[in-house]
Every structure is written in C-alpha cells, then in structure tokens.
Amino acid sequence: MRALSDASSKARLWAALGIVVLSLLWGYTWVVAKQALDYAPPFTLTFMRVFGGALALFLALKLLRQPLRLQAPRAVLLISLCQVSGFMLLQTLSLKFGAAGKTAVLVYTMPIWTLLLAWPVLGERVRGGQWLAVVGILTGLLLIIEPWNLQAGWLSNSLGIGAAICWAMGTVLVKKLRRHTRVSLLSLTAWSNLIGSLPVALIASIANEPPVLWTTEFVGIMLVLTLISTAFCWWLWTSILDRVPAWEASLLVLGTPVIAIVCSRAILHEAFSRYEIAGILLIGSGLLLLSFVSWLREQRATAT
C-alpha cells in the first residue's frame, strides 16, 4: 500500500510540474504565433504549423514506439475538420486581426462550449454550479466583445470565439470516440493534424497570398511552433492525462491564457480596456468554478 501511495504521489508531482511547463510553453506560443504572422500570411502559416506539427508527432510516435495505424477513420475525419482545420484557421485569423493575449482568453473559453455541446451530443446535462460558470463566462465574453463599441475588434473577437467552438466540438467528438474505441491520444493528434492539414492546404493554394518571408528568425519560430509547441507539448499533455483526473489537468486552461496575457503585455506591449480586464476576470472565475465543480463530482463518485 505504501509503495502504491508513493507511486501515486510521484505521478501527481510529475503531472503538476508538467502542467506548469505546459502553461508556460503554450502561453508563450501565442506571442510566437503572432510574431510569425509578420513573416507568413495566415492561411500559409496555418498549413505550415499543422503539417509540420503532424510530421513532428509521427516522429515522436516512432521514437516512443507507439502504434502508427489510423483507427476509426470516419470519426478522425470529423475530429480533424473541427479540432484542426477549423480551430487552427480561425485561431490564426483571430491573431492576425487582434491581440495575442485577448485571443488566447477567447480561445480558452473552450471548456464552456464543450459543456454546452456535450449536452445534445453526449447527453451530459449542465447542472448546478455549472450554470453559474456558464453565466459568468458568457458575461465575461460580452464585456470583452463590447457590442456597444463598434471599434472593439468584432472580427477578431468573433473568429476567436469560433475557434473555441471548433475546438470544443472536436473535444466532444474525441470523447464520443473514446467511449467505444480505445485510441492513443498522441496517435489521434498526429493523424488529426495530417488529415486536417489537407483542407488548409487547399484554402492556402487558392487564397493568392503573398510569399513567405524566409529569414533565420522565421525558421526558428517555425521550429518552436512545430517541435516544441506541437510535438513536445502534446506528448506532455497526453502523459499528464494518463496520470491525473481530467479536472486537475484542466487547470492548464487557467494557466495558459494568463501566461499569454503576461507575455503579450511584456513583449508585444498589448494593453486592455477596463471592460476587457473585467471580462477576463469573469472568464477566469468561471473556468475555476468549472474545475471546482468537477473536483466535487469526483470526490462524491469516489466516496460512493
């Protein structure tokens, strides 16, 4: 029993350190992706990130000696279109027209859209404190969007929320797939990136965008986005999910946009209006409440 307890404690400590590292890396990624748009147009950049990430993930699978076989191709196709093609395109366009920190906050409202989409798709009803979190996050979004102010960057805001909804739909589809099929999350991510890169490549080919400005700095940025932000971080994320409950891993959702905001202010000198600050605080509080409600449910289930 003591050995099991020590192993569990080490797993949680490892996961906690992993969440800190992921928050830092994925938070800073928003700044790097914003800088990348100075060298490459949005559709081309999206394809390079997704396809490059796919190659890096397949290399990681090979090195880790995990299976490369594509499972449930129809389900993976839908996941790819939502969680990769739609999510990455809308996210990059939102970054193109808006601030990195605010875009990160909008995209990381994903858990609330997952909660709402899981109701009709998976039959998981929204209950109790979850409704309070829904109201808080939606109110925060309203303050960030500022519909009463026509100069508030409505295009970037809409694209950011659209990216969050695409990510949430992909998450729900992954959850639905894993209910009846045992599938490696790392392998699923690799195939999703590869398949999802195809529609992005088609759009980029017909968009008549300006050429990429190839410099040493841009090559370094792309290596960070593909090898570190995609391959390494996704491997770390799947490792964390295998060691701790989902609610605990979801705390990453709180850390990443905070790091993105701090980095965007320090490096890109982005500022926020008082409405945006209030909205960000409400969204953060709602996400924290969602994690707390999930923790309470797990404790009750364990006790039962």
mmCIF file of C-alpha atoms in Angstrom:
data_model
loop_
_atom_site.group_PDB
_atom_site.id
_atom_site.type_symbol
_atom_site.label_atom_id
_atom_site.label_comp_id
_atom_site.label_asym_id
_atom_site.label_seq_id
_atom_site.Cartn_x
_atom_site.Cartn_y
_atom_site.Cartn_z
ATOM 1 C CA MET A 1 0.000 0.000 0.000
ATOM 2 C CA ARG A 2 2.834 2.366 0.911
ATOM 3 C CA ALA A 3 4.552 1.704 -2.419
ATOM 4 C CA LEU A 4 1.294 2.446 -4.292
ATOM 5 C CA SER A 5 0.850 5.668 -2.311
ATOM 6 C CA ASP A 6 4.425 6.769 -3.092
ATOM 7 C CA ALA A 7 3.927 5.977 -6.796
ATOM 8 C CA SER A 8 0.664 7.964 -6.844
ATOM 9 C CA SER A 9 2.336 10.932 -5.134
ATOM 10 C CA LYS A 10 5.203 10.894 -7.637
ATOM 11 C CA ALA A 11 2.748 10.722 -10.547
ATOM 12 C CA ARG A 12 0.820 13.743 -9.249
ATOM 13 C CA LEU A 13 4.045 15.686 -8.621
ATOM 14 C CA TRP A 14 5.245 14.870 -12.147
ATOM 15 C CA ALA A 15 1.868 15.939 -13.552
ATOM 16 C CA ALA A 16 1.892 19.195 -11.558
ATOM 17 C CA LEU A 17 5.337 20.069 -12.908
ATOM 18 C CA GLY A 18 4.149 19.115 -16.389
ATOM 19 C CA ILE A 19 1.143 21.439 -16.122
ATOM 20 C CA VAL A 20 3.415 24.329 -15.105
ATOM 21 C CA VAL A 21 5.748 23.661 -18.060
ATOM 22 C CA LEU A 22 2.801 23.340 -20.465
ATOM 23 C CA SER A 23 1.212 26.571 -19.236
ATOM 24 C CA LEU A 24 4.477 28.421 -19.810
ATOM 25 C CA LEU A 25 5.148 26.922 -23.255
ATOM 26 C CA TRP A 26 1.597 27.079 -24.623
ATOM 27 C CA GLY A 27 1.091 30.539 -23.125
ATOM 28 C CA TYR A 28 4.230 31.877 -24.815
ATOM 29 C CA THR A 29 3.214 30.150 -28.067
ATOM 30 C CA TRP A 30 0.552 32.825 -28.611
ATOM 31 C CA VAL A 31 3.230 35.504 -28.761
ATOM 32 C CA VAL A 32 5.404 33.400 -31.092
ATOM 33 C CA ALA A 33 2.429 32.713 -33.401
ATOM 34 C CA LYS A 34 1.611 36.439 -33.503
ATOM 35 C CA GLN A 35 5.237 37.194 -34.446
ATOM 36 C CA ALA A 36 5.125 34.503 -37.149
ATOM 37 C CA LEU A 37 2.387 36.457 -38.938
ATOM 38 C CA ASP A 38 4.965 39.167 -39.671
ATOM 39 C CA TYR A 39 6.718 36.662 -41.965
ATOM 40 C CA ALA A 40 3.930 34.479 -43.380
ATOM 41 C CA PRO A 41 0.276 35.092 -44.389
ATOM 42 C CA PRO A 42 -2.376 33.411 -42.192
ATOM 43 C CA PHE A 43 -3.502 30.503 -44.416
ATOM 44 C CA THR A 44 0.041 29.524 -45.370
ATOM 45 C CA LEU A 45 1.215 29.841 -41.761
ATOM 46 C CA THR A 46 -1.655 27.655 -40.571
ATOM 47 C CA PHE A 47 -0.745 24.935 -43.067
ATOM 48 C CA MET A 48 2.932 25.076 -42.106
ATOM 49 C CA ARG A 49 2.086 24.771 -38.412
ATOM 50 C CA VAL A 50 -0.381 21.923 -38.849
ATOM 51 C CA PHE A 51 1.589 19.879 -41.390
ATOM 52 C CA GLY A 52 4.891 20.480 -39.629
ATOM 53 C CA GLY A 53 3.258 19.501 -36.344
ATOM 54 C CA ALA A 54 1.941 16.297 -37.918
ATOM 55 C CA LEU A 55 5.419 15.297 -39.120
ATOM 56 C CA ALA A 56 6.884 16.037 -35.685
ATOM 57 C CA LEU A 57 4.157 13.998 -33.956
ATOM 58 C CA PHE A 58 4.664 10.987 -36.233
ATOM 59 C CA LEU A 59 8.380 11.179 -35.478
ATOM 60 C CA ALA A 60 7.543 11.248 -31.758
ATOM 61 C CA LEU A 61 5.295 8.184 -32.162
ATOM 62 C CA LYS A 62 8.114 6.366 -33.929
ATOM 63 C CA LEU A 63 10.651 7.241 -31.236
ATOM 64 C CA LEU A 64 8.229 6.241 -28.460
ATOM 65 C CA ARG A 65 7.411 3.015 -30.339
ATOM 66 C CA GLN A 66 3.697 3.722 -30.276
ATOM 67 C CA PRO A 67 1.349 2.376 -32.985
ATOM 68 C CA LEU A 68 1.056 4.457 -36.155
ATOM 69 C CA ARG A 69 -2.118 2.813 -37.500
ATOM 70 C CA LEU A 70 -5.115 5.047 -38.196
ATOM 71 C CA GLN A 71 -8.123 3.970 -36.127
ATOM 72 C CA ALA A 72 -11.787 4.908 -36.756
ATOM 73 C CA PRO A 73 -11.067 6.942 -39.944
ATOM 74 C CA ARG A 74 -14.568 8.448 -40.251
ATOM 75 C CA ALA A 75 -14.548 9.725 -36.673
ATOM 76 C CA VAL A 76 -10.987 11.012 -37.061
ATOM 77 C CA LEU A 77 -12.002 12.878 -40.238
ATOM 78 C CA LEU A 78 -14.711 14.803 -38.357
ATOM 79 C CA ILE A 79 -12.341 15.470 -35.460
ATOM 80 C CA SER A 80 -9.698 16.714 -37.911
ATOM 81 C CA LEU A 81 -12.075 19.150 -39.615
ATOM 82 C CA CYS A 82 -13.219 20.619 -36.277
ATOM 83 C CA GLN A 83 -10.209 20.408 -33.981
ATOM 84 C CA VAL A 84 -7.509 21.103 -36.568
ATOM 85 C CA SER A 85 -8.768 22.717 -39.800
ATOM 86 C CA GLY A 86 -11.483 24.924 -38.305
ATOM 87 C CA PHE A 87 -9.785 25.605 -34.983
ATOM 88 C CA MET A 88 -6.341 26.457 -36.345
ATOM 89 C CA LEU A 89 -7.620 28.563 -39.249
ATOM 90 C CA LEU A 90 -9.951 30.650 -37.097
ATOM 91 C CA GLN A 91 -7.361 30.965 -34.332
ATOM 92 C CA THR A 92 -4.684 32.224 -36.746
ATOM 93 C CA LEU A 93 -7.079 34.691 -38.401
ATOM 94 C CA SER A 94 -8.122 35.960 -34.962
ATOM 95 C CA LEU A 95 -4.442 36.512 -34.135
ATOM 96 C CA LYS A 96 -3.958 38.294 -37.463
ATOM 97 C CA PHE A 97 -6.635 40.881 -36.691
ATOM 98 C CA GLY A 98 -6.398 41.050 -32.878
ATOM 99 C CA ALA A 99 -4.162 40.968 -29.835
ATOM 100 C CA ALA A 100 -2.437 37.733 -28.801
ATOM 101 C CA GLY A 101 -3.442 37.927 -25.123
ATOM 102 C CA LYS A 102 -7.130 38.606 -25.785
ATOM 103 C CA THR A 103 -7.293 35.941 -28.496
ATOM 104 C CA ALA A 104 -5.862 33.397 -26.056
ATOM 105 C CA VAL A 105 -8.550 34.239 -23.497
ATOM 106 C CA LEU A 106 -11.321 33.907 -26.092
ATOM 107 C CA VAL A 107 -9.998 30.576 -27.411
ATOM 108 C CA TYR A 108 -9.593 29.152 -23.901
ATOM 109 C CA THR A 109 -13.299 29.586 -23.234
ATOM 110 C CA MET A 110 -13.371 26.160 -24.910
ATOM 111 C CA PRO A 111 -14.478 24.302 -21.722
ATOM 112 C CA ILE A 112 -17.761 26.209 -21.538
ATOM 113 C CA TRP A 113 -18.605 25.415 -25.180
ATOM 114 C CA THR A 114 -17.606 21.797 -24.550
ATOM 115 C CA LEU A 115 -20.034 21.728 -21.640
ATOM 116 C CA LEU A 116 -22.869 23.113 -23.777
ATOM 117 C CA LEU A 117 -22.146 20.899 -26.825
ATOM 118 C CA ALA A 118 -21.796 17.744 -24.713
ATOM 119 C CA TRP A 119 -25.457 18.105 -23.683
ATOM 120 C CA PRO A 120 -27.023 17.363 -27.126
ATOM 121 C CA VAL A 121 -24.163 15.167 -28.438
ATOM 122 C CA LEU A 122 -23.274 13.076 -25.381
ATOM 123 C CA GLY A 123 -26.353 13.545 -23.214
ATOM 124 C CA GLU A 124 -24.322 15.166 -20.415
ATOM 125 C CA ARG A 125 -26.640 17.692 -18.802
ATOM 126 C CA VAL A 126 -25.438 21.007 -17.382
ATOM 127 C CA ARG A 127 -26.188 21.008 -13.659
ATOM 128 C CA GLY A 128 -25.926 23.108 -10.514
ATOM 129 C CA GLY A 129 -22.806 25.233 -10.229
ATOM 130 C CA GLN A 130 -22.017 24.662 -13.898
ATOM 131 C CA TRP A 131 -24.820 27.042 -14.835
ATOM 132 C CA LEU A 132 -23.236 29.743 -12.668
ATOM 133 C CA ALA A 133 -19.952 29.199 -14.522
ATOM 134 C CA VAL A 134 -21.800 29.422 -17.869
ATOM 135 C CA VAL A 135 -23.390 32.749 -16.921
ATOM 136 C CA GLY A 136 -20.085 34.134 -15.625
ATOM 137 C CA ILE A 137 -18.103 33.170 -18.735
ATOM 138 C CA LEU A 138 -20.772 34.385 -21.175
ATOM 139 C CA THR A 139 -20.967 37.698 -19.291
ATOM 140 C CA GLY A 140 -17.183 37.951 -19.487
ATOM 141 C CA LEU A 141 -17.329 37.344 -23.232
ATOM 142 C CA LEU A 142 -19.914 40.097 -23.591
ATOM 143 C CA LEU A 143 -17.601 42.542 -21.812
ATOM 144 C CA ILE A 144 -14.634 41.568 -23.991
ATOM 145 C CA ILE A 145 -16.612 41.795 -27.237
ATOM 146 C CA GLU A 146 -18.168 45.160 -26.244
ATOM 147 C CA PRO A 147 -21.078 45.039 -28.730
ATOM 148 C CA TRP A 148 -21.893 48.643 -27.849
ATOM 149 C CA ASN A 149 -18.476 49.719 -29.222
ATOM 150 C CA LEU A 150 -18.179 49.243 -33.000
ATOM 151 C CA GLN A 151 -14.402 49.789 -32.806
ATOM 152 C CA ALA A 152 -13.830 46.921 -30.342
ATOM 153 C CA GLY A 153 -12.368 44.474 -32.876
ATOM 154 C CA TRP A 154 -15.528 42.465 -33.519
ATOM 155 C CA LEU A 155 -13.928 40.459 -36.353
ATOM 156 C CA SER A 156 -11.037 39.165 -34.249
ATOM 157 C CA ASN A 157 -13.379 38.502 -31.316
ATOM 158 C CA SER A 158 -15.831 36.530 -33.474
ATOM 159 C CA LEU A 159 -13.023 34.472 -35.007
ATOM 160 C CA GLY A 160 -11.582 33.716 -31.551
ATOM 161 C CA ILE A 161 -14.933 32.506 -30.238
ATOM 162 C CA GLY A 162 -15.444 30.484 -33.429
ATOM 163 C CA ALA A 163 -12.057 28.822 -32.836
ATOM 164 C CA ALA A 164 -13.088 27.960 -29.275
ATOM 165 C CA ILE A 165 -16.343 26.381 -30.501
ATOM 166 C CA CYS A 166 -14.479 24.327 -33.148
ATOM 167 C CA TRP A 167 -12.015 23.125 -30.501
ATOM 168 C CA ALA A 168 -14.899 22.252 -28.175
ATOM 169 C CA MET A 169 -16.721 20.308 -30.911
ATOM 170 C CA GLY A 170 -13.530 18.384 -31.619
ATOM 171 C CA THR A 171 -13.142 17.644 -27.905
ATOM 172 C CA VAL A 172 -16.700 16.310 -27.678
ATOM 173 C CA LEU A 173 -16.126 14.115 -30.742
ATOM 174 C CA VAL A 174 -12.913 12.742 -29.207
ATOM 175 C CA LYS A 175 -14.792 11.944 -26.010
ATOM 176 C CA LYS A 176 -17.526 10.217 -28.025
ATOM 177 C CA LEU A 177 -14.931 8.173 -29.943
ATOM 178 C CA ARG A 178 -13.115 7.073 -26.786
ATOM 179 C CA ARG A 179 -16.373 5.798 -25.255
ATOM 180 C CA HIS A 180 -16.328 2.789 -27.572
ATOM 181 C CA THR A 181 -12.805 2.730 -29.085
ATOM 182 C CA ARG A 182 -9.511 2.541 -27.243
ATOM 183 C CA VAL A 183 -7.265 5.001 -29.075
ATOM 184 C CA SER A 184 -3.936 6.668 -28.288
ATOM 185 C CA LEU A 185 -4.406 10.425 -27.875
ATOM 186 C CA LEU A 186 -0.947 11.094 -29.296
ATOM 187 C CA SER A 187 -1.633 8.956 -32.373
ATOM 188 C CA LEU A 188 -5.065 10.566 -32.765
ATOM 189 C CA THR A 189 -3.469 14.030 -32.621
ATOM 190 C CA ALA A 190 -0.856 13.096 -35.234
ATOM 191 C CA TRP A 191 -3.448 11.769 -37.689
ATOM 192 C CA SER A 192 -5.792 14.705 -36.989
ATOM 193 C CA ASN A 193 -3.030 17.169 -37.834
ATOM 194 C CA LEU A 194 -2.116 15.313 -41.018
ATOM 195 C CA ILE A 195 -5.716 14.968 -42.246
ATOM 196 C CA GLY A 196 -6.652 18.456 -41.051
ATOM 197 C CA SER A 197 -3.770 19.974 -42.996
ATOM 198 C CA LEU A 198 -5.322 18.957 -46.342
ATOM 199 C CA PRO A 199 -8.269 21.415 -46.389
ATOM 200 C CA VAL A 200 -5.935 24.109 -45.049
ATOM 201 C CA ALA A 201 -3.508 23.411 -47.921
ATOM 202 C CA LEU A 202 -6.369 23.701 -50.427
ATOM 203 C CA ILE A 203 -7.510 27.051 -48.994
ATOM 204 C CA ALA A 204 -3.937 28.372 -48.887
ATOM 205 C CA SER A 205 -3.372 27.345 -52.529
ATOM 206 C CA ILE A 206 -6.370 29.315 -53.824
ATOM 207 C CA ALA A 207 -6.120 32.307 -51.473
ATOM 208 C CA ASN A 208 -3.456 34.069 -53.584
ATOM 209 C CA GLU A 209 -1.494 35.118 -50.503
ATOM 210 C CA PRO A 210 1.879 36.923 -50.602
ATOM 211 C CA PRO A 211 5.004 34.734 -50.359
ATOM 212 C CA VAL A 212 6.608 33.741 -47.066
ATOM 213 C CA LEU A 213 9.475 35.949 -45.916
ATOM 214 C CA TRP A 214 12.111 33.322 -45.149
ATOM 215 C CA THR A 215 14.602 34.518 -42.539
ATOM 216 C CA THR A 216 16.659 32.841 -39.835
ATOM 217 C CA GLU A 217 14.268 34.233 -37.225
ATOM 218 C CA PHE A 218 11.221 32.804 -39.013
ATOM 219 C CA VAL A 219 12.852 29.360 -39.291
ATOM 220 C CA GLY A 220 13.475 29.472 -35.531
ATOM 221 C CA ILE A 221 9.855 30.476 -34.919
ATOM 222 C CA MET A 222 8.563 27.556 -37.002
ATOM 223 C CA LEU A 223 10.819 25.102 -35.167
ATOM 224 C CA VAL A 224 9.351 26.334 -31.883
ATOM 225 C CA LEU A 225 5.768 26.067 -33.189
ATOM 226 C CA THR A 226 6.175 22.560 -34.644
ATOM 227 C CA LEU A 227 8.723 20.758 -32.454
ATOM 228 C CA ILE A 228 8.083 22.340 -29.060
ATOM 229 C CA SER A 229 4.536 23.717 -29.099
ATOM 230 C CA THR A 230 3.084 20.782 -31.065
ATOM 231 C CA ALA A 231 5.155 17.597 -30.731
ATOM 232 C CA PHE A 232 6.693 18.008 -27.270
ATOM 233 C CA CYS A 233 3.711 19.733 -25.643
ATOM 234 C CA TRP A 234 1.177 17.243 -26.994
ATOM 235 C CA TRP A 235 3.311 14.336 -25.777
ATOM 236 C CA LEU A 236 3.499 16.002 -22.352
ATOM 237 C CA TRP A 237 -0.256 16.691 -22.336
ATOM 238 C CA THR A 238 -1.179 13.082 -23.106
ATOM 239 C CA SER A 239 1.253 11.911 -20.417
ATOM 240 C CA ILE A 240 -0.436 14.179 -17.868
ATOM 241 C CA LEU A 241 -3.902 12.908 -18.798
ATOM 242 C CA ASP A 242 -2.725 9.359 -18.060
ATOM 243 C CA ARG A 243 -1.621 10.314 -14.538
ATOM 244 C CA VAL A 244 -4.213 12.692 -13.075
ATOM 245 C CA PRO A 245 -8.000 13.225 -13.264
ATOM 246 C CA ALA A 246 -9.330 15.336 -16.131
ATOM 247 C CA TRP A 247 -10.437 18.168 -13.788
ATOM 248 C CA GLU A 248 -6.888 18.502 -12.462
ATOM 249 C CA ALA A 249 -5.369 18.535 -15.940
ATOM 250 C CA SER A 250 -7.939 21.143 -16.967
ATOM 251 C CA LEU A 251 -6.230 23.636 -14.641
ATOM 252 C CA LEU A 252 -3.914 24.115 -17.623
ATOM 253 C CA VAL A 253 -6.809 26.008 -19.195
ATOM 254 C CA LEU A 254 -6.447 28.607 -16.438
ATOM 255 C CA GLY A 255 -2.672 28.930 -16.630
ATOM 256 C CA THR A 256 -2.157 29.214 -20.382
ATOM 257 C CA PRO A 257 -4.152 32.412 -21.104
ATOM 258 C CA VAL A 258 -2.646 34.066 -18.024
ATOM 259 C CA ILE A 259 0.860 33.396 -19.344
ATOM 260 C CA ALA A 260 -0.268 34.574 -22.795
ATOM 261 C CA ILE A 261 -1.552 37.870 -21.351
ATOM 262 C CA VAL A 262 1.629 38.492 -19.339
ATOM 263 C CA CYS A 263 3.882 37.683 -22.318
ATOM 264 C CA SER A 264 1.831 39.734 -24.776
ATOM 265 C CA ARG A 265 2.000 42.772 -22.498
ATOM 266 C CA ALA A 266 5.727 42.385 -21.820
ATOM 267 C CA ILE A 267 6.858 41.517 -25.362
ATOM 268 C CA LEU A 268 4.194 42.888 -27.717
ATOM 269 C CA HIS A 269 3.192 45.810 -25.455
ATOM 270 C CA GLU A 270 -0.511 44.977 -25.730
ATOM 271 C CA ALA A 271 -2.939 46.825 -23.457
ATOM 272 C CA PHE A 272 -6.507 46.043 -22.350
ATOM 273 C CA SER A 273 -9.533 48.244 -21.738
ATOM 274 C CA ARG A 274 -11.307 48.164 -18.374
ATOM 275 C CA TYR A 275 -14.151 46.146 -19.930
ATOM 276 C CA GLU A 276 -11.680 43.584 -21.287
ATOM 277 C CA ILE A 277 -9.979 43.266 -17.896
ATOM 278 C CA ALA A 278 -13.353 42.735 -16.195
ATOM 279 C CA GLY A 279 -14.312 40.175 -18.844
ATOM 280 C CA ILE A 280 -11.033 38.292 -18.443
ATOM 281 C CA LEU A 281 -11.523 38.112 -14.668
ATOM 282 C CA LEU A 282 -15.083 36.807 -15.087
ATOM 283 C CA ILE A 283 -13.970 34.152 -17.595
ATOM 284 C CA GLY A 284 -11.129 33.067 -15.304
ATOM 285 C CA SER A 285 -13.503 32.817 -12.349
ATOM 286 C CA GLY A 286 -15.966 30.767 -14.405
ATOM 287 C CA LEU A 287 -13.264 28.334 -15.536
ATOM 288 C CA LEU A 288 -12.033 27.988 -11.956
ATOM 289 C CA LEU A 289 -15.585 27.242 -10.832
ATOM 290 C CA LEU A 290 -15.903 24.555 -13.519
ATOM 291 C CA SER A 291 -12.739 22.858 -12.234
ATOM 292 C CA PHE A 292 -14.046 23.034 -8.657
ATOM 293 C CA VAL A 293 -17.398 21.513 -9.618
ATOM 294 C CA SER A 294 -15.580 18.692 -11.458
ATOM 295 C CA TRP A 295 -13.447 18.079 -8.370
ATOM 296 C CA LEU A 296 -16.547 17.898 -6.146
ATOM 297 C CA ARG A 297 -18.196 15.389 -8.502
ATOM 298 C CA GLU A 298 -15.093 13.211 -8.478
ATOM 299 C CA GLN A 299 -14.949 13.252 -4.673
ATOM 300 C CA ARG A 300 -18.619 12.223 -4.440
ATOM 301 C CA ALA A 301 -18.125 9.466 -7.006
ATOM 302 C CA THR A 302 -15.099 8.159 -5.100
ATOM 303 C CA ALA A 303 -16.986 8.205 -1.812
ATOM 304 C CA THR A 304 -19.904 6.332 -3.415
#
